[in-house]
PDB file of C-alpha atoms in Angstrom:
ATOM      1  CA  MET A   1     -12.362 -36.699  29.970  1.00 31.00           C
ATOM      2  CA  ALA A   2     -15.708 -35.915  27.718  1.00 32.00           C
ATOM      3  CA  SER A   3     -18.772 -37.600  28.544  1.00 31.00           C
ATOM      4  CA  SER A   4     -20.891 -39.812  26.147  1.00 34.00           C
ATOM      5  CA  ASP A   5     -23.748 -38.088  24.157  1.00 37.00           C
ATOM      6  CA  ARG A   6     -27.239 -40.173  25.646  1.00 35.00           C
ATOM      7  CA  ARG A   7     -27.857 -42.712  23.421  1.00 35.00           C
ATOM      8  CA  ARG A   8     -30.407 -42.864  20.678  1.00 35.00           C
ATOM      9  CA  PRO A   9     -32.985 -45.543  19.893  1.00 32.00           C
ATOM     10  CA  ARG A  10     -31.699 -47.452  16.665  1.00 33.00           C
ATOM     11  CA  ALA A  11     -33.790 -46.565  13.678  1.00 33.00           C
ATOM     12  CA  GLN A  12     -35.946 -49.273  12.257  1.00 29.00           C
ATOM     13  CA  GLY A  13     -34.411 -50.344   9.196  1.00 30.00           C
ATOM     14  CA  ALA A  14     -31.430 -48.448   9.394  1.00 31.00           C
ATOM     15  CA  ARG A  15     -28.988 -49.440   6.955  1.00 29.00           C
ATOM     16  CA  ILE A  16     -26.294 -47.634   4.398  1.00 29.00           C
ATOM     17  CA  GLN A  17     -27.961 -46.106   1.864  1.00 31.00           C
ATOM     18  CA  THR A  18     -26.336 -46.121  -1.780  1.00 30.00           C
ATOM     19  CA  PRO A  19     -23.423 -43.528  -1.741  1.00 34.00           C
ATOM     20  CA  ILE A  20     -23.718 -40.645  -3.853  1.00 33.00           C
ATOM     21  CA  ASP A  21     -22.172 -41.344  -7.467  1.00 35.00           C
ATOM     22  CA  GLY A  22     -22.635 -39.367 -10.139  1.00 32.00           C
ATOM     23  CA  GLU A  23     -24.459 -36.864  -8.654  1.00 34.00           C
ATOM     24  CA  PRO A  24     -24.992 -33.562 -10.921  1.00 29.00           C
ATOM     25  CA  ASP A  25     -21.909 -31.645 -10.158  1.00 32.00           C
ATOM     26  CA  VAL A  26     -22.074 -28.044  -8.840  1.00 28.00           C
ATOM     27  CA  GLY A  27     -19.755 -25.386 -10.611  1.00 31.00           C
ATOM     28  CA  SER A  28     -18.508 -25.231 -13.398  1.00 30.00           C
ATOM     29  CA  GLY A  29     -14.837 -26.526 -14.748  1.00 34.00           C
ATOM     30  CA  SER A  30     -13.910 -23.042 -14.570  1.00 33.00           C
ATOM     31  CA  ASP A  31     -14.940 -22.530 -10.687  1.00 35.00           C
ATOM     32  CA  ARG A  32     -12.449 -25.752 -10.076  1.00 38.00           C
ATOM     33  CA  GLU A  33      -9.669 -24.229 -11.391  1.00 36.00           C
ATOM     34  CA  HIS A  34     -10.132 -20.967  -9.748  1.00 35.00           C
ATOM     35  CA  GLU A  35     -10.920 -19.734  -6.103  1.00 38.00           C
ATOM     36  CA  ALA A  36     -14.829 -19.079  -6.031  1.00 37.00           C
ATOM     37  CA  LYS A  37     -16.160 -15.229  -5.848  1.00 42.00           C
ATOM     38  CA  PRO A  38     -16.541 -13.682  -2.971  1.00 39.00           C
ATOM     39  CA  GLY A  39     -19.815 -14.662  -1.053  1.00 45.00           C
ATOM     40  CA  ALA A  40     -19.689 -18.109  -3.183  1.00 56.00           C
ATOM     41  CA  GLY A  41     -19.049 -19.916   0.221  1.00 73.00           C
ATOM     42  CA  PRO A  42     -15.923 -21.301   1.937  1.00 83.00           C
ATOM     43  CA  VAL A  43     -13.088 -20.736  -0.409  1.00 89.00           C
ATOM     44  CA  LEU A  44      -9.884 -23.472  -0.413  1.00 95.00           C
ATOM     45  CA  ASP A  45      -6.555 -21.936  -1.426  1.00 95.00           C
ATOM     46  CA  ALA A  46      -4.110 -23.316  -4.210  1.00 95.00           C
ATOM     47  CA  ALA A  47      -2.787 -25.655  -2.186  1.00 97.00           C
ATOM     48  CA  GLY A  48      -6.273 -26.647  -0.825  1.00 97.00           C
ATOM     49  CA  ARG A  49      -6.483 -25.296   2.724  1.00 98.00           C
ATOM     50  CA  LEU A  50     -10.129 -24.052   3.807  1.00 97.00           C
ATOM     51  CA  ARG A  51     -10.008 -20.780   5.135  1.00 92.00           C
ATOM     52  CA  ASP A  52     -13.089 -21.339   7.335  1.00 92.00           C
ATOM     53  CA  ALA A  53     -11.300 -24.368   8.988  1.00 98.00           C
ATOM     54  CA  THR A  54      -9.258 -24.140  12.165  1.00 98.00           C
ATOM     55  CA  GLN A  55      -5.757 -25.583  10.812  1.00 98.00           C
ATOM     56  CA  VAL A  56      -4.250 -28.186  12.731  1.00 98.00           C
ATOM     57  CA  PRO A  57      -1.145 -29.468  10.573  1.00 98.00           C
ATOM     58  CA  SER A  58      -0.775 -33.421  10.789  1.00 98.00           C
ATOM     59  CA  PRO A  59       2.570 -34.931  10.399  1.00 98.00           C
ATOM     60  CA  ASN A  60       0.481 -38.013   8.922  1.00 98.00           C
ATOM     61  CA  CYS A  61       0.726 -37.107   5.119  1.00 98.00           C
ATOM     62  CA  ASP A  62       3.043 -37.259   1.906  1.00 98.00           C
ATOM     63  CA  GLU A  63       2.552 -36.031  -2.038  1.00 98.00           C
ATOM     64  CA  ARG A  64       0.076 -37.448  -4.321  1.00 98.00           C
ATOM     65  CA  PRO A  65       1.283 -39.262  -7.035  1.00 98.00           C
ATOM     66  CA  ALA A  66       2.118 -36.771 -10.127  1.00 97.00           C
ATOM     67  CA  GLY A  67      -0.843 -36.140 -12.639  1.00 96.00           C
ATOM     68  CA  VAL A  68      -3.140 -37.747 -10.117  1.00 97.00           C
ATOM     69  CA  THR A  69      -6.876 -36.489 -10.196  1.00 98.00           C
ATOM     70  CA  ILE A  70      -8.197 -36.232  -7.190  1.00 98.00           C
ATOM     71  CA  ASP A  71     -11.886 -37.287  -7.878  1.00 98.00           C
ATOM     72  CA  LEU A  72     -13.534 -39.387  -5.047  1.00 98.00           C
ATOM     73  CA  LEU A  73     -14.879 -38.038  -1.127  1.00 98.00           C
ATOM     74  CA  VAL A  74     -14.492 -40.558   1.212  1.00 98.00           C
ATOM     75  CA  VAL A  75     -16.929 -40.034   4.623  1.00 98.00           C
ATOM     76  CA  HIS A  76     -15.552 -41.805   7.699  1.00 98.00           C
ATOM     77  CA  SER A  77     -16.756 -41.593  11.319  1.00 98.00           C
ATOM     78  CA  ILE A  78     -14.430 -41.810  14.327  1.00 98.00           C
ATOM     79  CA  SER A  79     -15.021 -40.999  18.288  1.00 98.00           C
ATOM     80  CA  LEU A  80     -12.402 -41.741  20.817  1.00 98.00           C
ATOM     81  CA  PRO A  81     -12.941 -43.332  23.335  1.00 97.00           C
ATOM     82  CA  PRO A  82     -15.312 -44.866  21.237  1.00 97.00           C
ATOM     83  CA  GLN A  83     -18.921 -43.516  21.483  1.00 97.00           C
ATOM     84  CA  VAL A  84     -17.328 -40.408  23.602  1.00 97.00           C
ATOM     85  CA  TYR A  85     -17.510 -37.124  22.151  1.00 98.00           C
ATOM     86  CA  GLY A  86     -16.044 -33.788  22.585  1.00 97.00           C
ATOM     87  CA  GLY A  87     -12.415 -34.288  23.903  1.00 97.00           C
ATOM     88  CA  ASN A  88      -9.198 -33.457  21.850  1.00 97.00           C
ATOM     89  CA  GLU A  89      -8.113 -37.521  21.653  1.00 98.00           C
ATOM     90  CA  ILE A  90      -9.202 -37.587  17.553  1.00 98.00           C
ATOM     91  CA  ILE A  91      -6.866 -34.464  17.143  1.00 98.00           C
ATOM     92  CA  ASP A  92      -4.128 -36.050  19.595  1.00 98.00           C
ATOM     93  CA  LEU A  93      -4.492 -39.490  17.406  1.00 98.00           C
ATOM     94  CA  PHE A  94      -3.693 -37.427  14.385  1.00 98.00           C
ATOM     95  CA  LEU A  95      -0.880 -35.954  15.681  1.00 98.00           C
ATOM     96  CA  ASN A  96       0.785 -38.765  16.785  1.00 98.00           C
ATOM     97  CA  ARG A  97       0.543 -37.704  20.760  1.00 97.00           C
ATOM     98  CA  LEU A  98      -2.327 -39.915  21.836  1.00 97.00           C
ATOM     99  CA  ASP A  99      -1.508 -41.432  25.265  1.00 97.00           C
ATOM    100  CA  PRO A 100      -1.989 -44.994  25.032  1.00 95.00           C
ATOM    101  CA  ALA A 101      -2.604 -45.127  28.918  1.00 96.00           C
ATOM    102  CA  GLY A 102      -5.474 -42.526  29.029  1.00 96.00           C
ATOM    103  CA  HIS A 103      -7.883 -45.339  27.863  1.00 97.00           C
ATOM    104  CA  PRO A 104      -7.900 -49.237  27.461  1.00 97.00           C
ATOM    105  CA  PHE A 105      -9.078 -48.642  23.707  1.00 97.00           C
ATOM    106  CA  PHE A 106      -6.218 -46.637  23.325  1.00 97.00           C
ATOM    107  CA  ALA A 107      -3.595 -49.501  23.540  1.00 96.00           C
ATOM    108  CA  SER A 108      -5.037 -51.230  20.198  1.00 96.00           C
ATOM    109  CA  LEU A 109      -3.853 -47.675  18.466  1.00 97.00           C
ATOM    110  CA  LEU A 110      -0.122 -47.570  19.853  1.00 95.00           C
ATOM    111  CA  GLY A 111       2.107 -46.702  16.783  1.00 95.00           C
ATOM    112  CA  LEU A 112      -0.774 -46.053  14.237  1.00 97.00           C
ATOM    113  CA  ARG A 113      -0.266 -43.353  11.815  1.00 98.00           C
ATOM    114  CA  VAL A 114      -3.252 -41.965  10.436  1.00 98.00           C
ATOM    115  CA  SER A 115      -4.899 -38.768   9.565  1.00 98.00           C
ATOM    116  CA  ALA A 116      -7.498 -37.285   7.403  1.00 98.00           C
ATOM    117  CA  HIS A 117      -8.050 -34.064   5.248  1.00 98.00           C
ATOM    118  CA  PHE A 118     -10.756 -32.698   7.426  1.00 98.00           C
ATOM    119  CA  LEU A 119     -13.063 -33.589  10.731  1.00 98.00           C
ATOM    120  CA  ILE A 120     -16.443 -32.230  11.624  1.00 98.00           C
ATOM    121  CA  ARG A 121     -17.267 -32.056  15.532  1.00 98.00           C
ATOM    122  CA  ARG A 122     -20.655 -32.663  16.840  1.00 98.00           C
ATOM    123  CA  ASP A 123     -21.490 -29.468  16.886  1.00 98.00           C
ATOM    124  CA  GLY A 124     -20.277 -28.394  13.036  1.00 98.00           C
ATOM    125  CA  GLY A 125     -16.655 -27.336  13.989  1.00 98.00           C
ATOM    126  CA  LEU A 126     -14.395 -27.725  11.219  1.00 98.00           C
ATOM    127  CA  VAL A 127     -10.710 -28.914  11.762  1.00 98.00           C
ATOM    128  CA  GLN A 128      -8.121 -29.537   8.751  1.00 98.00           C
ATOM    129  CA  PHE A 129      -5.121 -31.462   9.468  1.00 98.00           C
ATOM    130  CA  VAL A 130      -3.828 -31.998   5.654  1.00 98.00           C
ATOM    131  CA  PRO A 131      -4.036 -29.685   2.571  1.00 98.00           C
ATOM    132  CA  CYS A 132      -6.071 -31.146  -0.096  1.00 98.00           C
ATOM    133  CA  ALA A 133      -3.501 -31.217  -2.477  1.00 98.00           C
ATOM    134  CA  LYS A 134      -1.720 -33.662  -0.408  1.00 98.00           C
ATOM    135  CA  ARG A 135      -2.198 -37.097   0.344  1.00 98.00           C
ATOM    136  CA  ALA A 136      -3.885 -37.743   3.943  1.00 98.00           C
ATOM    137  CA  TRP A 137      -3.555 -41.353   5.417  1.00 98.00           C
ATOM    138  CA  HIS A 138      -7.079 -42.015   5.992  1.00 98.00           C
ATOM    139  CA  ALA A 139      -8.347 -44.925   3.776  1.00 98.00           C
ATOM    140  CA  GLY A 140      -5.912 -47.836   4.427  1.00 96.00           C
ATOM    141  CA  VAL A 141      -6.231 -50.754   2.308  1.00 97.00           C
ATOM    142  CA  SER A 142      -8.898 -49.654  -0.073  1.00 98.00           C
ATOM    143  CA  ASN A 143     -10.358 -50.531  -3.366  1.00 98.00           C
ATOM    144  CA  PHE A 144     -12.928 -47.987  -5.392  1.00 98.00           C
ATOM    145  CA  GLN A 145     -13.990 -49.336  -8.584  1.00 97.00           C
ATOM    146  CA  GLY A 146     -11.422 -51.258  -9.357  1.00 97.00           C
ATOM    147  CA  ARG A 147      -8.901 -48.477  -8.229  1.00 97.00           C
ATOM    148  CA  GLU A 148      -6.627 -49.662  -5.251  1.00 97.00           C
ATOM    149  CA  ARG A 149      -4.735 -47.193  -2.979  1.00 98.00           C
ATOM    150  CA  CYS A 150      -8.101 -44.420  -2.752  1.00 98.00           C
ATOM    151  CA  ASN A 151      -5.930 -42.188  -0.568  1.00 98.00           C
ATOM    152  CA  ASP A 152      -4.199 -41.118  -3.953  1.00 98.00           C
ATOM    153  CA  PHE A 153      -6.734 -39.790  -5.470  1.00 98.00           C
ATOM    154  CA  SER A 154      -9.436 -39.099  -2.764  1.00 98.00           C
ATOM    155  CA  ILE A 155     -10.414 -36.720   0.168  1.00 98.00           C
ATOM    156  CA  GLY A 156     -11.073 -37.879   3.545  1.00 98.00           C
ATOM    157  CA  VAL A 157     -13.293 -36.222   5.811  1.00 98.00           C
ATOM    158  CA  GLU A 158     -14.328 -37.980   9.263  1.00 98.00           C
ATOM    159  CA  LEU A 159     -17.513 -37.078  10.877  1.00 98.00           C
ATOM    160  CA  GLU A 160     -17.186 -37.285  14.639  1.00 98.00           C
ATOM    161  CA  GLY A 161     -19.697 -40.168  15.475  1.00 98.00           C
ATOM    162  CA  SER A 162     -19.870 -43.939  15.439  1.00 97.00           C
ATOM    163  CA  ASP A 163     -22.257 -46.752  13.909  1.00 96.00           C
ATOM    164  CA  ALA A 164     -24.438 -46.512  17.492  1.00 95.00           C
ATOM    165  CA  ASP A 165     -25.532 -42.723  17.173  1.00 97.00           C
ATOM    166  CA  ARG A 166     -27.008 -40.478  14.753  1.00 98.00           C
ATOM    167  CA  PHE A 167     -25.383 -37.663  13.586  1.00 98.00           C
ATOM    168  CA  GLU A 168     -26.135 -33.937  14.383  1.00 98.00           C
ATOM    169  CA  MET A 169     -27.844 -31.779  11.806  1.00 98.00           C
ATOM    170  CA  ALA A 170     -24.527 -29.271  12.387  1.00 98.00           C
ATOM    171  CA  GLN A 171     -22.672 -32.135  10.848  1.00 98.00           C
ATOM    172  CA  TYR A 172     -25.116 -32.563   7.731  1.00 98.00           C
ATOM    173  CA  ARG A 173     -24.907 -28.642   7.282  1.00 97.00           C
ATOM    174  CA  ARG A 174     -21.199 -28.284   7.511  1.00 98.00           C
ATOM    175  CA  LEU A 175     -20.703 -31.615   5.974  1.00 98.00           C
ATOM    176  CA  ALA A 176     -22.880 -30.011   2.624  1.00 97.00           C
ATOM    177  CA  GLN A 177     -21.196 -26.722   2.599  1.00 97.00           C
ATOM    178  CA  LEU A 178     -17.472 -28.527   2.557  1.00 98.00           C
ATOM    179  CA  THR A 179     -18.684 -30.597  -0.323  1.00 98.00           C
ATOM    180  CA  HIS A 180     -19.730 -27.867  -2.317  1.00 97.00           C
ATOM    181  CA  ALA A 181     -16.258 -25.933  -1.436  1.00 97.00           C
ATOM    182  CA  LEU A 182     -14.291 -29.130  -2.649  1.00 97.00           C
ATOM    183  CA  ARG A 183     -16.494 -29.548  -5.702  1.00 96.00           C
ATOM    184  CA  ARG A 184     -15.559 -26.112  -6.761  1.00 95.00           C
ATOM    185  CA  ARG A 185     -11.957 -26.793  -6.586  1.00 96.00           C
ATOM    186  CA  TYR A 186     -11.850 -30.375  -7.390  1.00 97.00           C
ATOM    187  CA  PRO A 187     -13.791 -32.920  -9.825  1.00 97.00           C
ATOM    188  CA  LEU A 188     -15.057 -34.877  -7.291  1.00 97.00           C
ATOM    189  CA  ASP A 189     -17.580 -37.167  -9.087  1.00 96.00           C
ATOM    190  CA  HIS A 190     -17.719 -39.712  -6.487  1.00 98.00           C
ATOM    191  CA  ILE A 191     -18.504 -39.823  -3.072  1.00 98.00           C
ATOM    192  CA  ALA A 192     -18.291 -43.258  -0.986  1.00 98.00           C
ATOM    193  CA  GLY A 193     -18.201 -44.248   2.752  1.00 98.00           C
ATOM    194  CA  HIS A 194     -15.348 -45.992   4.133  1.00 98.00           C
ATOM    195  CA  ALA A 195     -17.346 -48.909   4.425  1.00 98.00           C
ATOM    196  CA  GLU A 196     -17.758 -48.843   0.667  1.00 97.00           C
ATOM    197  CA  ILE A 197     -13.759 -48.490  -0.131  1.00 98.00           C
ATOM    198  CA  ALA A 198     -13.039 -50.960   2.449  1.00 98.00           C
ATOM    199  CA  PRO A 199     -15.726 -53.430   2.636  1.00 97.00           C
ATOM    200  CA  GLY A 200     -15.610 -56.217   5.459  1.00 95.00           C
ATOM    201  CA  ARG A 201     -12.686 -54.358   7.470  1.00 96.00           C
ATOM    202  CA  LYS A 202     -14.670 -51.070   7.945  1.00 97.00           C
ATOM    203  CA  THR A 203     -18.451 -49.988   8.712  1.00 97.00           C
ATOM    204  CA  ASP A 204     -18.357 -46.621   9.327  1.00 98.00           C
ATOM    205  CA  PRO A 205     -19.953 -43.798   8.859  1.00 98.00           C
ATOM    206  CA  GLY A 206     -22.607 -46.711   9.787  1.00 97.00           C
ATOM    207  CA  PRO A 207     -26.257 -47.022   9.710  1.00 97.00           C
ATOM    208  CA  PHE A 208     -26.955 -43.986  11.097  1.00 97.00           C
ATOM    209  CA  PHE A 209     -25.575 -41.867   8.543  1.00 98.00           C
ATOM    210  CA  ASP A 210     -28.448 -40.224   6.406  1.00 98.00           C
ATOM    211  CA  TRP A 211     -26.860 -40.556   2.681  1.00 98.00           C
ATOM    212  CA  ALA A 212     -30.490 -39.330   1.717  1.00 97.00           C
ATOM    213  CA  ARG A 213     -30.579 -36.219   3.481  1.00 97.00           C
ATOM    214  CA  TYR A 214     -26.934 -35.609   2.563  1.00 98.00           C
ATOM    215  CA  ARG A 215     -27.510 -36.058  -0.715  1.00 94.00           C
ATOM    216  CA  SER A 216     -30.486 -33.438  -0.925  1.00 96.00           C
ATOM    217  CA  ALA A 217     -28.191 -31.156   0.794  1.00 95.00           C
ATOM    218  CA  ILE A 218     -25.218 -31.029  -1.866  1.00 95.00           C
ATOM    219  CA  THR A 219     -27.558 -30.904  -4.699  1.00 90.00           C
ATOM    220  CA  ARG A 220     -29.741 -27.901  -3.544  1.00 72.00           C
ATOM    221  CA  ARG A 221     -28.601 -24.700  -4.046  1.00 58.00           C
TER     222      ARG A 221
END
């Protein structure tokens, strides 16, 4: 069983800053239609699998609606057990093999069928569970700018973390790299936290996610 990160002092005035929306795009339309040239960074294949990611296929996915445009990136955070990092419990949850007797909290997840396209670990390690061309089950009941069923048109990225701890620099670096790679393939004109598309139901990625740092990283080339 993994041990919990040391609790850091809560930042004064910490709050979720405005999610990135309408930021300048990186890469032309032709970049999205074709794989990036060598040296351009991480590359996705035609199915939306990232070559640099550890592939751990989850059964919790299905086909997207025909003709849908993938234009939203959703940032999540997750830790299992809560505020405990470094174990395999997140992977076990997404593979439907989480032991409900492993921790008192796990009983509340019994029968839950969820996934995300990607997980970024505390050390920046990247795991992919669902090809981006398919629909991962990450958003749940959701609405973005009047559009419901955000799973249909979004890519979900989980950061290993919680509402109570700051995220690691390695995670911001990896998330920025991943965002650039995804934007070369898909017209991701919008980026939002899970809390924005499911207000009142979800709070992640939480007050310690530094939107300004992330915004700077994905606009700097």
